[in-house]
mmCIF file of C-alpha atoms in Angstrom:
data_model
loop_
_atom_site.group_PDB
_atom_site.id
_atom_site.type_symbol
_atom_site.label_atom_id
_atom_site.label_comp_id
_atom_site.label_asym_id
_atom_site.label_seq_id
_atom_site.Cartn_x
_atom_site.Cartn_y
_atom_site.Cartn_z
ATOM 1 C CA MET A 77 -0.043 -0.016 -0.050
ATOM 2 C CA ALA A 78 1.343 3.393 -0.896
ATOM 3 C CA LYS A 79 2.219 5.849 1.823
ATOM 4 C CA LYS A 80 -0.175 8.774 2.081
ATOM 5 C CA ASN A 81 1.326 12.275 1.556
ATOM 6 C CA MET A 82 -0.002 15.597 2.595
ATOM 7 C CA THR A 83 -1.822 16.189 -0.657
ATOM 8 C CA ASP A 84 -3.771 12.899 -0.083
ATOM 9 C CA TYR A 85 -4.772 14.130 3.444
ATOM 10 C CA LYS A 86 -5.921 17.428 2.174
ATOM 11 C CA ARG A 87 -7.975 15.864 -0.716
ATOM 12 C CA GLU A 88 -9.644 13.499 1.749
ATOM 13 C CA PHE A 89 -10.424 16.325 4.209
ATOM 14 C CA GLY A 90 -11.848 18.501 1.433
ATOM 15 C CA ALA A 91 -14.021 15.562 0.133
ATOM 16 C CA LYS A 92 -15.354 14.894 3.633
ATOM 17 C CA ASN A 93 -16.036 18.479 4.658
ATOM 18 C CA TYR A 94 -16.928 20.355 1.529
ATOM 19 C CA ASP A 95 -19.097 20.148 -1.553
ATOM 20 C CA ARG A 96 -17.840 21.662 -4.751
ATOM 21 C CA LEU A 97 -19.664 23.987 -7.031
ATOM 22 C CA ALA A 98 -18.497 25.225 -10.316
ATOM 23 C CA ILE A 99 -19.958 28.368 -11.899
ATOM 24 C CA THR A 100 -19.711 29.813 -15.389
ATOM 25 C CA ILE A 101 -19.763 33.608 -15.909
ATOM 26 C CA PRO A 102 -19.542 35.725 -19.093
ATOM 27 C CA LYS A 103 -15.970 36.021 -20.724
ATOM 28 C CA GLY A 104 -14.167 38.987 -19.140
ATOM 29 C CA GLN A 105 -16.308 39.058 -15.882
ATOM 30 C CA LYS A 106 -13.856 36.963 -13.792
ATOM 31 C CA ALA A 107 -11.453 39.938 -13.347
ATOM 32 C CA VAL A 108 -14.393 42.128 -12.400
ATOM 33 C CA VAL A 109 -15.588 39.575 -9.712
ATOM 34 C CA ASP A 110 -12.053 39.015 -8.436
ATOM 35 C CA ALA A 111 -11.503 42.786 -8.012
ATOM 36 C CA HIS A 112 -14.930 43.184 -6.274
ATOM 37 C CA ALA A 113 -14.072 40.371 -3.861
ATOM 38 C CA LYS A 114 -10.618 41.786 -3.135
ATOM 39 C CA ALA A 115 -12.141 45.196 -2.428
ATOM 40 C CA LYS A 116 -14.324 43.549 0.160
ATOM 41 C CA GLY A 117 -11.371 41.785 1.748
ATOM 42 C CA LEU A 118 -12.648 38.459 0.519
ATOM 43 C CA SER A 119 -11.479 35.756 -1.818
ATOM 44 C CA THR A 120 -13.629 35.041 -4.826
ATOM 45 C CA ASN A 121 -14.901 31.865 -3.060
ATOM 46 C CA GLY A 122 -15.546 33.856 0.056
ATOM 47 C CA LEU A 123 -17.568 36.346 -1.829
ATOM 48 C CA VAL A 124 -19.598 33.621 -3.569
ATOM 49 C CA ASN A 125 -20.258 31.907 -0.185
ATOM 50 C CA GLU A 126 -21.330 35.284 1.379
ATOM 51 C CA LEU A 127 -23.645 36.171 -1.467
ATOM 52 C CA LEU A 128 -25.310 32.747 -1.227
ATOM 53 C CA ARG A 129 -25.525 32.702 2.556
ATOM 54 C CA VAL A 130 -27.258 36.026 2.456
ATOM 55 C CA GLU A 131 -29.523 35.174 -0.359
ATOM 56 C CA LEU A 132 -30.646 32.002 1.448
ATOM 57 C CA GLY A 133 -31.056 33.750 4.711
ATOM 58 C CA ALA A 134 -28.627 31.553 6.629
ATOM 59 C CA SER A 135 -26.653 32.726 9.652
ATOM 60 C CA GLU A 136 -22.943 32.276 9.460
ATOM 61 C CA ASP A 137 -23.122 29.400 11.890
ATOM 62 C CA ASP A 138 -25.887 27.713 9.970
ATOM 63 C CA TRP A 139 -24.057 28.216 6.661
ATOM 64 C CA LYS A 140 -20.942 26.468 8.026
ATOM 65 C CA ALA A 141 -22.803 23.611 9.841
ATOM 66 C CA LYS A 142 -23.090 20.336 8.091
ATOM 67 C CA SER A 143 -26.662 19.411 7.404
ATOM 68 C CA ALA A 144 -28.001 16.091 8.853
ATOM 69 C CA ASP A 145 -28.422 14.877 5.304
ATOM 70 C CA ALA A 146 -24.721 15.290 4.526
ATOM 71 C CA GLU A 147 -23.536 13.335 7.541
ATOM 72 C CA GLU A 148 -22.869 9.644 6.895
#
C-alpha cells in the first residue's frame, strides 16, 4: 500500500467536509468579480459563499454547519 502524503490528506479532508460548486460567468467578468471580492477583503470563493448565505437567509453558523443529510 502506498504511503499517504499531505496532498492525499488534504484531498480526503476536502471531500469529507466540503461540496464543490462550479459556476460559469461571461467572458471577461472573472477579473471584475475577483476585483470586487478583493475590495471587500474576501477571496472570490468567500464572496460567492457570502452572497449565497445572505440570499438563502442563513446565519454564518448555519451556513458552516453540516446538514444532517450530509452526514454519513
